[in-house]
Coordinates of C-alpha atoms in Angstrom, one line a residue:
X1 CA 78.0 -5.3 163.9
X2 CA 75.6 -6.8 161.2
X3 CA 73.0 -9.4 159.7
X4 CA 73.8 -12.9 158.9
X5 CA 71.5 -15.4 156.6
X6 CA 71.4 -18.8 155.6
X7 CA 69.9 -21.8 153.5
X8 CA 71.2 -25.6 153.5
X9 CA 69.8 -27.6 151.3
X10 CA 70.1 -31.3 152.6
X11 CA 69.1 -33.1 149.1
X12 CA 71.8 -31.3 147.4
X13 CA 69.2 -29.6 145.0
X14 CA 69.7 -26.2 143.4
X15 CA 68.3 -23.1 145.8
X16 CA 66.9 -20.1 143.9
X17 CA 69.8 -17.8 144.8
X18 CA 66.8 -14.7 144.8
X19 CA 65.6 -16.2 147.9
X20 CA 68.8 -15.0 149.7
X21 CA 68.3 -11.8 147.8
X22 CA 64.8 -10.9 149.3
X23 CA 65.9 -12.3 153.2
X24 CA 69.2 -9.6 152.9
X25 CA 66.5 -7.0 151.4
X26 CA 64.7 -7.7 155.0
X27 CA 67.5 -7.4 157.5
X28 CA 69.0 -4.4 155.4
X29 CA 68.6 -2.0 158.4
X30 CA 71.0 -4.4 160.2
X31 CA 73.5 -3.5 157.6
X32 CA 73.6 -0.2 155.2
X33 CA 77.1 0.0 154.8
X34 CA 77.8 -3.2 152.4
X35 CA 76.5 -6.6 151.6
X36 CA 77.3 -9.9 149.9
X37 CA 76.6 -13.4 149.2
X38 CA 78.1 -16.8 149.0
X39 CA 76.1 -19.3 146.6
X40 CA 76.9 -23.0 146.2
X41 CA 74.1 -24.8 144.5
X42 CA 72.7 -26.3 147.6
X43 CA 74.2 -23.7 150.0
X44 CA 73.7 -20.1 150.3
X45 CA 74.9 -17.6 152.8
X46 CA 74.0 -13.5 153.0
X47 CA 75.8 -10.9 155.0
X48 CA 74.6 -7.3 155.3
X49 CA 77.5 -5.1 157.4
X50 CA 77.5 -2.6 159.7
X51 CA 81.1 -0.9 159.4
X52 CA 82.7 -0.7 163.2
X53 CA 85.7 -2.1 162.8
X54 CA 88.2 -1.4 159.8
X55 CA 86.2 0.1 158.1
X56 CA 87.5 -0.8 154.6
X57 CA 86.6 -3.5 152.0
X58 CA 88.6 -6.1 153.9
X59 CA 85.9 -6.4 156.3
X60 CA 83.9 -7.8 153.5
X61 CA 81.4 -11.0 154.6
X62 CA 80.9 -13.8 154.1
X63 CA 84.6 -14.1 154.2
X64 CA 87.2 -16.8 153.7
X65 CA 90.2 -17.8 155.2
X66 CA 93.7 -17.6 152.6
X67 CA 92.9 -21.5 151.6
X68 CA 89.7 -20.6 150.6
X69 CA 88.1 -23.6 152.8
X70 CA 86.5 -21.9 155.5
X71 CA 83.9 -19.4 155.1
X72 CA 82.6 -17.0 157.7
X73 CA 79.7 -14.7 158.3
X74 CA 79.3 -13.1 161.5
X75 CA 77.3 -10.6 163.5
X76 CA 79.0 -9.4 166.5
X77 CA 82.2 -7.9 168.4
X78 CA 84.8 -10.0 169.9
X79 CA 86.5 -7.0 172.3
X80 CA 89.7 -9.1 173.1
X81 CA 90.2 -9.7 169.3
X82 CA 93.9 -8.0 169.3
X83 CA 95.0 -10.4 172.2
X84 CA 93.8 -13.4 170.3
X85 CA 95.3 -11.9 166.9
X86 CA 98.9 -11.8 168.4
X87 CA 98.6 -15.4 170.2
X88 CA 97.2 -16.8 166.6
X89 CA 100.2 -14.7 164.7
X90 CA 102.6 -16.3 167.0
X91 CA 101.4 -19.8 165.7
X92 CA 102.5 -18.8 162.4
X93 CA 99.1 -17.2 160.9
X94 CA 99.2 -14.3 159.0
X95 CA 96.3 -11.5 158.4
X96 CA 95.4 -9.1 155.8
X97 CA 92.8 -7.4 157.4
X98 CA 92.3 -5.1 160.8
X99 CA 88.7 -7.2 162.2
X100 CA 87.8 -9.2 164.8
X101 CA 85.9 -11.4 162.0
X102 CA 89.5 -12.8 160.4
X103 CA 90.4 -13.2 164.0
X104 CA 87.3 -15.7 165.1
X105 CA 87.8 -17.6 161.6
X106 CA 91.2 -18.5 161.9
X107 CA 90.7 -19.5 166.0
X108 CA 88.2 -21.8 164.8
X109 CA 90.6 -22.7 162.8
X110 CA 93.3 -23.4 165.2
X111 CA 91.3 -24.4 167.9
X112 CA 87.7 -25.7 166.3
X113 CA 84.4 -25.4 168.4
X114 CA 86.2 -24.9 171.1
X115 CA 87.6 -21.5 169.6
X116 CA 84.2 -19.5 171.5
X117 CA 85.6 -19.9 175.0
X118 CA 88.4 -17.5 174.1
X119 CA 85.8 -14.7 173.2
X120 CA 85.0 -12.2 174.9
X121 CA 82.2 -10.3 173.0
X122 CA 78.8 -10.8 171.3
X123 CA 78.2 -12.9 168.4
X124 CA 76.1 -14.7 166.3
X125 CA 78.0 -16.4 163.4
X126 CA 78.3 -19.6 160.7
X127 CA 81.7 -21.0 159.3
X128 CA 81.7 -23.6 156.7
X129 CA 84.4 -25.9 155.9
X130 CA 83.7 -26.7 152.1
X131 CA 86.0 -29.5 152.2
X132 CA 84.3 -31.4 154.6
X133 CA 80.9 -30.1 154.1
X134 CA 80.2 -28.8 158.1
X135 CA 78.3 -25.9 159.1
X136 CA 78.9 -24.5 162.5
X137 CA 76.5 -21.7 164.0
X138 CA 77.4 -20.5 167.6
X139 CA 75.6 -17.6 170.0
X140 CA 77.4 -15.8 172.5
X141 CA 76.9 -16.3 176.5
X142 CA 74.1 -14.4 177.7
X143 CA 72.3 -14.3 174.2
X144 CA 72.9 -10.5 173.0
X145 CA 73.2 -11.3 169.7
X146 CA 70.2 -13.3 168.1
X147 CA 70.2 -16.2 165.8
X148 CA 66.9 -18.3 164.8
X149 CA 67.0 -21.4 162.5
X150 CA 64.2 -23.7 161.0
X151 CA 64.8 -27.2 160.5
X152 CA 63.1 -30.2 158.6
X153 CA 64.1 -33.1 156.4
X154 CA 65.5 -30.9 153.5
X155 CA 66.1 -27.3 154.7
X156 CA 67.8 -25.5 157.5
X157 CA 67.4 -21.9 157.6
X158 CA 69.0 -19.5 159.6
X159 CA 68.9 -15.9 160.1
X160 CA 69.6 -12.9 162.4
X161 CA 65.8 -12.2 162.7
X162 CA 62.4 -14.3 162.4
X163 CA 61.3 -11.8 159.3
X164 CA 63.9 -13.5 156.8
X165 CA 63.0 -17.0 157.7
X166 CA 59.2 -16.9 157.1
X167 CA 60.3 -15.0 153.6
X168 CA 61.9 -17.9 152.8
X169 CA 59.8 -20.8 153.9
X170 CA 56.9 -18.9 151.8
X171 CA 59.5 -18.4 148.5
X172 CA 59.9 -22.4 149.0
X173 CA 56.5 -23.2 149.3
X174 CA 57.1 -24.6 152.7
X175 CA 55.4 -21.9 154.8
X176 CA 52.3 -24.4 155.8
X177 CA 54.6 -26.4 158.3
X178 CA 54.5 -24.0 160.7
X179 CA 51.8 -22.1 163.1
X180 CA 51.2 -19.7 166.2
X181 CA 53.2 -21.6 169.4
X182 CA 50.2 -21.7 171.8
X183 CA 52.2 -22.2 174.7
X184 CA 54.4 -19.7 174.2
X185 CA 51.4 -16.9 173.9
X186 CA 50.3 -18.5 177.3
X187 CA 53.3 -17.7 179.2
X188 CA 53.3 -14.4 177.1
X189 CA 49.3 -13.8 178.6
X190 CA 49.9 -15.1 182.0
X191 CA 53.6 -14.4 183.0
X192 CA 54.8 -11.6 180.7
X193 CA 57.3 -13.9 179.4
X194 CA 59.0 -14.0 175.9
X195 CA 62.8 -15.9 175.4
X196 CA 62.2 -17.9 178.1
X197 CA 63.0 -21.2 176.3
X198 CA 64.5 -22.0 173.0
X199 CA 61.0 -21.5 171.7
X200 CA 59.5 -18.7 169.8
X201 CA 56.0 -17.4 169.0
X202 CA 56.5 -20.1 165.9
X203 CA 55.8 -23.6 166.2
X204 CA 59.2 -25.2 164.1
X205 CA 61.3 -21.6 164.1
X206 CA 63.8 -21.7 167.2
X207 CA 66.7 -19.9 168.2
X208 CA 69.7 -21.4 169.0
X209 CA 69.9 -20.7 172.8
X210 CA 72.6 -18.4 174.6
X211 CA 75.8 -20.2 175.2
X212 CA 74.8 -22.9 172.7
X213 CA 76.7 -24.0 169.1
X214 CA 74.7 -26.1 166.5
X215 CA 76.5 -28.3 164.0
X216 CA 75.1 -29.7 160.5
X217 CA 76.7 -31.7 157.5
X218 CA 75.1 -30.4 154.6
X219 CA 76.1 -33.7 152.2
X220 CA 74.8 -37.1 152.3
X221 CA 76.3 -39.9 154.9
X222 CA 79.0 -36.9 155.7
X223 CA 78.2 -36.6 159.5
X224 CA 81.6 -38.8 160.5
X225 CA 82.9 -35.6 159.3
X226 CA 81.5 -33.7 162.0
X227 CA 83.7 -35.6 165.2
X228 CA 81.2 -35.1 167.9
X229 CA 81.2 -36.5 171.6
X230 CA 78.4 -37.8 173.6
X231 CA 78.0 -33.7 174.9
X232 CA 76.3 -33.2 171.6
X233 CA 72.6 -33.7 170.8
X234 CA 70.3 -34.3 168.4
X235 CA 67.9 -31.7 168.8
X236 CA 65.1 -31.5 165.8
X237 CA 62.9 -34.7 165.1
X238 CA 64.8 -35.0 161.2
X239 CA 68.4 -35.8 163.3
X240 CA 69.5 -33.0 160.4
X241 CA 71.7 -30.6 163.7
X242 CA 73.4 -31.4 166.5
X243 CA 73.6 -28.8 169.5
X244 CA 75.8 -28.4 172.3
X245 CA 75.7 -25.9 175.7
X246 CA 79.2 -25.1 175.7
X247 CA 78.4 -22.7 178.5
X248 CA 77.1 -23.1 181.4
X249 CA 77.2 -20.1 184.2
X250 CA 76.7 -22.2 187.1
X251 CA 79.5 -24.3 186.6
X252 CA 81.7 -21.4 185.8
X253 CA 80.8 -20.0 189.4
X254 CA 82.2 -23.3 191.2
X255 CA 86.0 -21.3 189.6
X256 CA 85.1 -17.9 189.7
X257 CA 87.2 -15.2 192.2
X258 CA 84.6 -13.9 193.9
X259 CA 85.2 -10.0 194.8
X260 CA 86.5 -9.1 197.8
X261 CA 86.1 -5.3 198.4
X262 CA 84.4 -2.7 196.0
X263 CA 87.2 -1.4 194.8
X264 CA 88.0 -4.6 192.6
X265 CA 84.6 -4.4 190.9
X266 CA 85.2 -1.2 189.9
X267 CA 88.3 -2.0 188.1
X268 CA 86.6 -4.7 186.6
X269 CA 84.0 -2.8 185.0
X270 CA 86.2 0.1 184.3
X271 CA 88.0 -2.8 181.6
X272 CA 85.0 -3.7 180.1
X273 CA 84.0 -0.4 179.6
X274 CA 87.3 -0.1 178.0
X275 CA 87.0 -2.7 175.7
X276 CA 83.6 -1.9 174.8
X277 CA 85.6 1.6 173.0
X278 CA 87.3 -0.3 170.7
X279 CA 85.8 1.4 167.6
X280 CA 86.4 3.4 164.4
X281 CA 83.0 5.3 164.4
X282 CA 81.6 7.5 167.1
X283 CA 79.9 6.0 170.3
X284 CA 77.5 7.5 172.7
X285 CA 75.4 6.2 175.9
X286 CA 71.7 5.5 176.3
X287 CA 71.2 7.2 179.8
X288 CA 68.1 6.7 181.7
X289 CA 68.8 8.5 184.7
X290 CA 69.2 4.9 186.6
X291 CA 72.4 3.8 188.7
X292 CA 73.6 1.5 186.0
X293 CA 73.9 3.9 182.3
X294 CA 74.9 6.3 184.8
X295 CA 77.6 4.7 186.4
X296 CA 78.8 4.1 182.7
X297 CA 78.1 8.0 181.8
X298 CA 80.2 9.0 185.0
X299 CA 83.4 6.0 184.4
X300 CA 83.2 7.4 181.0
X301 CA 83.6 11.0 182.2
X302 CA 85.6 10.4 185.1
X303 CA 88.0 7.9 183.9
X304 CA 88.4 8.5 180.1
X305 CA 87.6 12.2 180.2
X306 CA 85.2 12.1 177.3
X307 CA 83.8 15.4 178.0
X308 CA 82.5 15.3 174.4
X309 CA 80.1 12.3 174.9
X310 CA 77.1 12.0 173.3
X311 CA 73.8 11.0 175.2
X312 CA 70.6 10.1 174.7
X313 CA 67.5 9.7 177.1
X314 CA 63.9 9.8 176.8
X315 CA 61.8 11.8 178.8
X316 CA 57.9 12.3 179.3
X317 CA 57.4 15.2 181.7
X318 CA 58.0 16.5 185.5
X319 CA 55.6 14.2 187.6
X320 CA 54.6 11.8 184.4
X321 CA 55.3 8.3 185.2
X322 CA 58.2 6.8 184.0
X323 CA 59.9 10.5 183.6
X324 CA 63.8 10.6 184.6
X325 CA 64.4 14.0 183.7
X326 CA 65.9 15.1 187.5
X327 CA 67.9 12.3 187.4
X328 CA 69.5 12.6 184.4
X329 CA 70.1 16.9 184.6
X330 CA 72.5 16.1 187.0
X331 CA 75.2 15.5 184.2
X332 CA 73.9 19.2 182.8
X333 CA 77.2 20.8 184.1
X334 CA 79.5 18.2 182.6
X335 CA 78.0 17.3 179.2
X336 CA 77.4 19.6 176.8
X337 CA 76.0 17.1 174.2
X338 CA 72.8 15.7 175.9
X339 CA 69.7 14.8 173.9
X340 CA 66.5 14.2 174.7
X341 CA 62.9 12.9 173.2
X342 CA 59.5 12.4 174.5
X343 CA 57.8 9.3 173.7
X344 CA 53.9 10.2 173.6
X345 CA 50.5 8.6 172.8
X346 CA 50.9 10.7 169.6
X347 CA 54.1 9.3 169.0
X348 CA 53.4 5.8 169.3
X349 CA 50.2 6.2 167.4
X350 CA 52.0 7.3 164.7
X351 CA 54.8 4.8 164.7
X352 CA 52.4 1.6 165.7
X353 CA 52.6 -0.6 163.1
X354 CA 56.6 0.4 162.2
X355 CA 57.5 -0.2 166.2
X356 CA 55.8 -3.5 166.4
X357 CA 56.8 -5.1 162.8
X358 CA 60.4 -4.5 164.4
X359 CA 60.3 -7.1 166.5
X360 CA 58.2 -9.8 164.7
X361 CA 56.9 -11.2 167.9
X362 CA 54.3 -9.6 170.3
X363 CA 56.5 -7.8 173.1
X364 CA 54.4 -7.4 176.7
X365 CA 54.6 -3.6 177.5
X366 CA 55.3 -0.2 176.1
X367 CA 59.0 -0.2 177.7
X368 CA 60.6 -1.1 174.3
X369 CA 59.0 1.5 172.4
X370 CA 61.0 4.2 174.5
X371 CA 63.8 2.3 173.7
X372 CA 62.8 2.4 170.4
X373 CA 62.2 6.4 170.3
X374 CA 65.9 7.1 171.8
X375 CA 67.6 4.7 169.5
X376 CA 65.7 6.7 166.6
X377 CA 67.0 9.9 168.4
X378 CA 70.2 8.8 168.4
X379 CA 70.7 8.0 164.8
X380 CA 73.3 10.0 163.0
X381 CA 74.8 11.5 166.0
X382 CA 76.7 7.7 166.7
X383 CA 77.3 4.5 165.4
X384 CA 77.9 2.7 168.9
X385 CA 75.7 3.2 172.0
X386 CA 76.7 1.5 175.6
X387 CA 73.7 0.7 177.9
X388 CA 73.3 -0.8 181.7
X389 CA 71.6 -3.7 180.4
X390 CA 71.9 -7.0 182.5
X391 CA 73.3 -5.0 185.6
X392 CA 69.9 -5.8 187.3
X393 CA 70.1 -9.0 186.6
X394 CA 73.8 -9.8 187.9
X395 CA 73.3 -7.2 190.7
X396 CA 69.9 -8.5 192.0
X397 CA 69.0 -4.8 191.3
X398 CA 64.9 -5.2 191.0
X399 CA 62.9 -5.2 193.8
X400 CA 61.2 -8.6 193.4
X401 CA 65.1 -9.5 194.5
X402 CA 64.5 -8.9 197.9
X403 CA 62.2 -11.9 197.8
X404 CA 64.5 -14.1 197.1
X405 CA 67.1 -12.7 199.6
X406 CA 64.3 -13.0 202.2
X407 CA 63.5 -16.3 201.6
X408 CA 66.9 -17.7 201.7
X409 CA 67.8 -16.0 205.0
X410 CA 64.6 -17.7 206.7
X411 CA 65.3 -21.2 205.2
X412 CA 68.8 -20.5 206.5
X413 CA 67.3 -19.6 209.5
X414 CA 69.4 -16.0 209.9
X415 CA 66.7 -14.5 212.1
X416 CA 68.9 -11.7 213.2
X417 CA 69.8 -10.8 209.5
X418 CA 66.0 -11.5 208.1
X419 CA 64.6 -9.0 211.1
X420 CA 67.2 -6.2 210.6
X421 CA 66.7 -6.2 206.7
X422 CA 62.9 -6.2 207.1
X423 CA 63.6 -3.6 209.1
X424 CA 65.7 -1.6 207.1
X425 CA 63.2 -2.5 204.1
X426 CA 60.7 -0.2 205.4
X427 CA 63.0 2.1 206.5
X428 CA 64.8 2.5 203.1
X429 CA 62.0 1.8 200.5
X430 CA 58.2 3.0 199.4
X431 CA 57.3 -0.1 197.3
X432 CA 56.3 -2.7 198.8
X433 CA 57.0 -5.0 195.9
X434 CA 60.4 -6.7 197.9
X435 CA 57.9 -7.8 200.7
X436 CA 55.1 -9.3 198.7
X437 CA 57.6 -10.9 196.6
X438 CA 59.0 -12.7 199.5
X439 CA 55.4 -14.2 200.5
X440 CA 54.8 -15.1 196.9
X441 CA 58.0 -17.1 196.6
X442 CA 57.0 -19.0 199.7
X443 CA 54.4 -20.2 198.3
X444 CA 53.9 -23.8 196.7
X445 CA 54.2 -23.7 192.7
X446 CA 50.8 -24.8 192.3
X447 CA 49.5 -21.4 194.4
X448 CA 51.8 -19.2 192.3
X449 CA 50.1 -20.3 189.0
X450 CA 46.6 -19.7 191.1
X451 CA 47.6 -16.9 192.1
X452 CA 48.7 -15.5 188.6
X453 CA 45.4 -16.8 187.0
X454 CA 43.1 -15.4 189.4
X455 CA 44.7 -11.9 188.8
X456 CA 44.8 -12.6 185.0
X457 CA 41.3 -13.8 185.2
X458 CA 39.9 -12.5 181.5
X459 CA 42.1 -15.9 180.1
X460 CA 40.0 -18.2 178.5
X461 CA 39.0 -20.8 180.5
X462 CA 39.8 -23.5 177.7
X463 CA 43.2 -21.9 176.6
X464 CA 43.7 -21.8 180.2
X465 CA 43.3 -25.6 181.2
X466 CA 45.2 -26.8 178.0
X467 CA 48.3 -24.7 178.8
X468 CA 48.7 -23.8 182.6
X469 CA 50.2 -27.2 183.2
X470 CA 52.6 -27.5 180.5
X471 CA 54.7 -23.8 181.3
X472 CA 57.9 -24.1 182.7
X473 CA 57.7 -20.3 183.9
X474 CA 57.2 -20.7 187.7
X475 CA 59.7 -23.4 188.2
X476 CA 62.4 -21.6 186.6
X477 CA 61.9 -18.2 187.5
X478 CA 60.1 -17.7 190.3
X479 CA 60.9 -20.8 192.6
X480 CA 64.6 -20.4 192.6
X481 CA 66.1 -22.1 195.8
X482 CA 68.6 -19.3 196.6
X483 CA 69.4 -15.7 196.0
X484 CA 72.1 -16.8 193.8
X485 CA 70.2 -19.5 192.1
X486 CA 67.5 -16.4 191.6
X487 CA 70.3 -14.6 189.8
X488 CA 71.5 -17.7 187.6
X489 CA 68.0 -18.4 186.7
X490 CA 67.0 -14.8 185.6
X491 CA 70.5 -14.7 183.5
X492 CA 69.4 -18.5 181.9
X493 CA 65.5 -17.5 181.9
X494 CA 64.9 -14.1 181.7
X495 CA 67.5 -11.6 180.5
X496 CA 67.2 -13.0 176.7
X497 CA 64.1 -10.7 176.1
X498 CA 65.6 -7.3 177.0
X499 CA 68.9 -8.0 175.1
X500 CA 66.3 -9.2 172.0
X501 CA 64.8 -5.6 172.3
X502 CA 67.7 -4.0 172.6
X503 CA 68.8 -5.5 169.6
X504 CA 65.7 -4.9 167.0
X505 CA 65.7 -1.5 168.7
X506 CA 69.2 -0.2 167.9
X507 CA 69.4 -2.2 164.4
X508 CA 66.2 -1.3 163.3
X509 CA 67.7 2.2 163.2
X510 CA 71.3 0.8 162.2
X511 CA 73.2 1.3 165.4
X512 CA 75.1 -1.3 167.4
X513 CA 74.6 -1.7 171.3
X514 CA 76.8 -2.6 174.0
X515 CA 76.9 -3.6 177.3
X516 CA 79.9 -3.5 179.6
X517 CA 78.2 -5.3 182.5
X518 CA 77.5 -8.7 180.5
X519 CA 81.0 -9.0 180.0
X520 CA 81.4 -12.6 181.2
X521 CA 84.4 -11.6 183.8
X522 CA 82.2 -8.8 185.4
X523 CA 79.0 -11.5 185.6
X524 CA 81.4 -14.6 186.7
X525 CA 83.1 -12.5 189.6
X526 CA 80.0 -10.7 190.6
X527 CA 78.0 -14.1 190.8
X528 CA 80.5 -15.4 193.2
X529 CA 80.3 -12.7 195.4
X530 CA 79.3 -12.9 199.0
X531 CA 75.5 -12.3 199.7
X532 CA 75.6 -9.0 201.5
X533 CA 77.5 -7.7 198.0
X534 CA 73.9 -7.6 196.5
X535 CA 71.5 -6.6 199.1
X536 CA 72.8 -4.8 202.5
X537 CA 70.7 -3.0 205.2
X538 CA 67.8 -3.0 202.7
X539 CA 69.4 -1.4 199.9
X540 CA 70.3 -3.6 196.4
X541 CA 73.1 -3.1 194.1
X542 CA 75.6 -3.0 197.1
X543 CA 79.1 -3.7 195.5
X544 CA 78.2 -1.1 192.4
X545 CA 77.2 1.3 194.7
X546 CA 80.4 1.4 197.0
X547 CA 82.2 1.0 194.1
X548 CA 81.0 4.4 192.7
X549 CA 81.7 6.3 195.6
X550 CA 83.3 9.3 194.6
X551 CA 82.4 9.0 191.2
X552 CA 78.7 8.7 190.4
X553 CA 76.6 11.6 191.6
X554 CA 75.6 10.9 195.4
X555 CA 71.6 12.0 194.7
X556 CA 71.9 8.8 191.9
X557 CA 74.1 6.6 194.0
X558 CA 71.6 6.9 197.0
X559 CA 68.2 6.3 194.9
X560 CA 66.6 3.3 196.1
X561 CA 63.6 3.6 193.2
X562 CA 63.6 1.1 190.4
X563 CA 62.2 2.8 186.9
X564 CA 64.5 1.7 184.2
X565 CA 62.4 2.1 180.5
X566 CA 59.4 2.2 182.3
X567 CA 56.2 3.9 180.6
X568 CA 53.2 6.1 181.5
X569 CA 50.9 3.0 179.5
X570 CA 47.8 3.8 181.7
X571 CA 47.1 7.2 179.6
X572 CA 48.8 6.0 176.5
X573 CA 46.2 3.3 175.9
X574 CA 43.6 5.6 177.0
X575 CA 44.0 7.8 174.2
X576 CA 41.5 7.9 171.1
X577 CA 43.7 5.2 168.8
X578 CA 44.1 2.7 171.0
X579 CA 40.2 2.8 172.8
X580 CA 39.1 2.7 168.9
X581 CA 41.2 -0.3 168.5
X582 CA 39.9 -2.2 171.7
X583 CA 36.6 -1.5 170.8
X584 CA 36.3 -2.6 166.8
X585 CA 39.6 -4.7 166.5
X586 CA 40.3 -6.7 169.3
X587 CA 37.1 -7.3 170.9
X588 CA 35.6 -9.1 167.8
X589 CA 38.9 -10.7 166.6
X590 CA 38.2 -14.6 166.3
X591 CA 42.2 -15.2 167.2
X592 CA 41.9 -13.1 170.4
X593 CA 38.7 -14.5 171.1
X594 CA 40.5 -18.0 171.7
X595 CA 42.3 -16.3 173.9
X596 CA 40.2 -14.4 176.4
X597 CA 37.3 -14.7 177.8
X598 CA 35.5 -11.5 176.4
X599 CA 32.4 -11.2 179.0
X600 CA 35.0 -10.6 182.2
X601 CA 37.1 -8.7 179.6
X602 CA 34.7 -6.3 179.2
X603 CA 33.6 -6.2 182.7
X604 CA 36.9 -5.2 183.6
X605 CA 37.0 -2.5 180.9
X606 CA 33.6 -1.0 182.1
X607 CA 35.4 -0.1 185.5
X608 CA 37.2 2.4 184.2
X609 CA 40.4 0.5 183.6
X610 CA 41.6 1.0 187.4
X611 CA 43.1 -2.5 187.7
X612 CA 46.8 -2.7 187.4
X613 CA 46.4 -5.7 185.4
X614 CA 44.1 -4.1 183.1
X615 CA 46.3 -2.4 180.5
X616 CA 49.1 -4.4 180.0
X617 CA 47.0 -6.9 178.7
X618 CA 45.2 -4.9 176.7
X619 CA 48.2 -3.8 175.0
X620 CA 49.2 -8.2 174.8
X621 CA 46.1 -8.5 173.4
X622 CA 46.5 -5.8 170.7
X623 CA 49.9 -6.8 169.9
X624 CA 48.9 -10.9 169.7
X625 CA 46.1 -9.6 166.7
X626 CA 48.5 -7.6 164.7
X627 CA 51.6 -10.2 164.9
X628 CA 48.5 -12.9 164.2
X629 CA 47.2 -11.1 161.3
X630 CA 50.2 -10.4 159.7
X631 CA 51.8 -14.0 160.0
X632 CA 49.2 -16.2 159.6
X633 CA 46.2 -13.8 158.2

């Protein structure tokens, strides 16, 4: 697990090597163990390394192949690298290291751009062909590992995080070419959405989207060396780069074999976890007490006999919103190395500036802070952490997925099943979110938008008018035609912000986070399965619960609530630290005044903050102010 950065000067003029050194310094937390730079006048690549597999100097990057023609800088893990390595050895290749990095490089040499189709894992990498003067960047199927870029007529600048790109733009004296992305800010304020497309909060700094490749030539008139077909498209105003979507989940589901019984799901999930145990360093688990992380913990205990496992959990105190300690304590009889941390308003105020700077973009609520503290707790006790990220998206775990399910039953006129599921929902669930979501999803898109506007009516009218019609959140996330479409849409347009927070939080503390539920074999076969594997008799994640019978503690297996990394945000924001910030800084901030109707906003504050939308909106306003101050003031 590492951090990568690069600058390509299309005009073939000199790049000051100190710029790359500054970029690497900003992501040193991603790779504290080793670093390296490749510099060739008008192209420079930097790498910082967190050693996970083959801890020797043979894993140093950037890494050349034996011919010295090809160069790679890579962030991630390809878990099936040993199988691919054997295939390459049979084809005549030889290796000097035990790394997956070298396997990726030779896979590219052998199979070209299609090499990524062989990989099972998470990655963001760059490969340079120094003979044909081409650069190839790739990102994994679901966006587990990040990769951002800026491109204009002279430069292509890329990095694992946004901050090094900002540093390079300032150093090259072209920072004035970027500005706040107000459409993203609108989507963030109204829908809590980030990372739902290629855009970031910075106009002209984009991300390579998950399941996409990017290529470019870095010498004049060498586009003929790119060997493009019609599936590659120009993706920038300067026609310097070409991008292709190499992975299409919907297409893969057409050929995927659905699960016919829960045992098949369990065995494939076990296989996924086994692959993610490959490591030369200590492994632990982020244990929230929910169904997903508990499943991973139980498999490690009962299948792999990992009784010495370290687990890391955030707790808040009995009866406090978000506290899962009673479920986490189900593992007390089996584990000796359980670690706990208690995030609270005092720790958040103390961590506030450092925490926000971890992301370089605003975050819509405080749930990433709970994860941040869990990662802080794990540092020094483990280097690799497994967690349950992605399970809700592939199994329909969020309660509002019940709304899509009921909508599909109604559209299909499956009235008997529809009635039975409604009754079962009321019998099994204490939340009404599923029913409310069902009603909301039946509305026309225009009314869906108007309802969100009414709920968040403190957004400035001019700002609302300019950006409400150009948002793409309603039609990509809230208007899915079928239940399966809703899962695919969430994988394509919603999951990535969670993966980004997971990456930033873990890498901030020099940890690698692995997500077994996002093994592409598990994802594809799960999403191809029959509807009743997801929701059955008012119960979500049916196939997971059935597959864990006898392995998962019954109290966790049968729980119906959905908490995740919930935090007591209402009480936190009522602390003196935040109330003073709101009154003294947020209300009077000129940038925030462009976005918020202060009269309505102050009215909501005078209502003793009893509106469910006030606290999330306050947090978003605080985030935006500090983000804008750091990057644009």
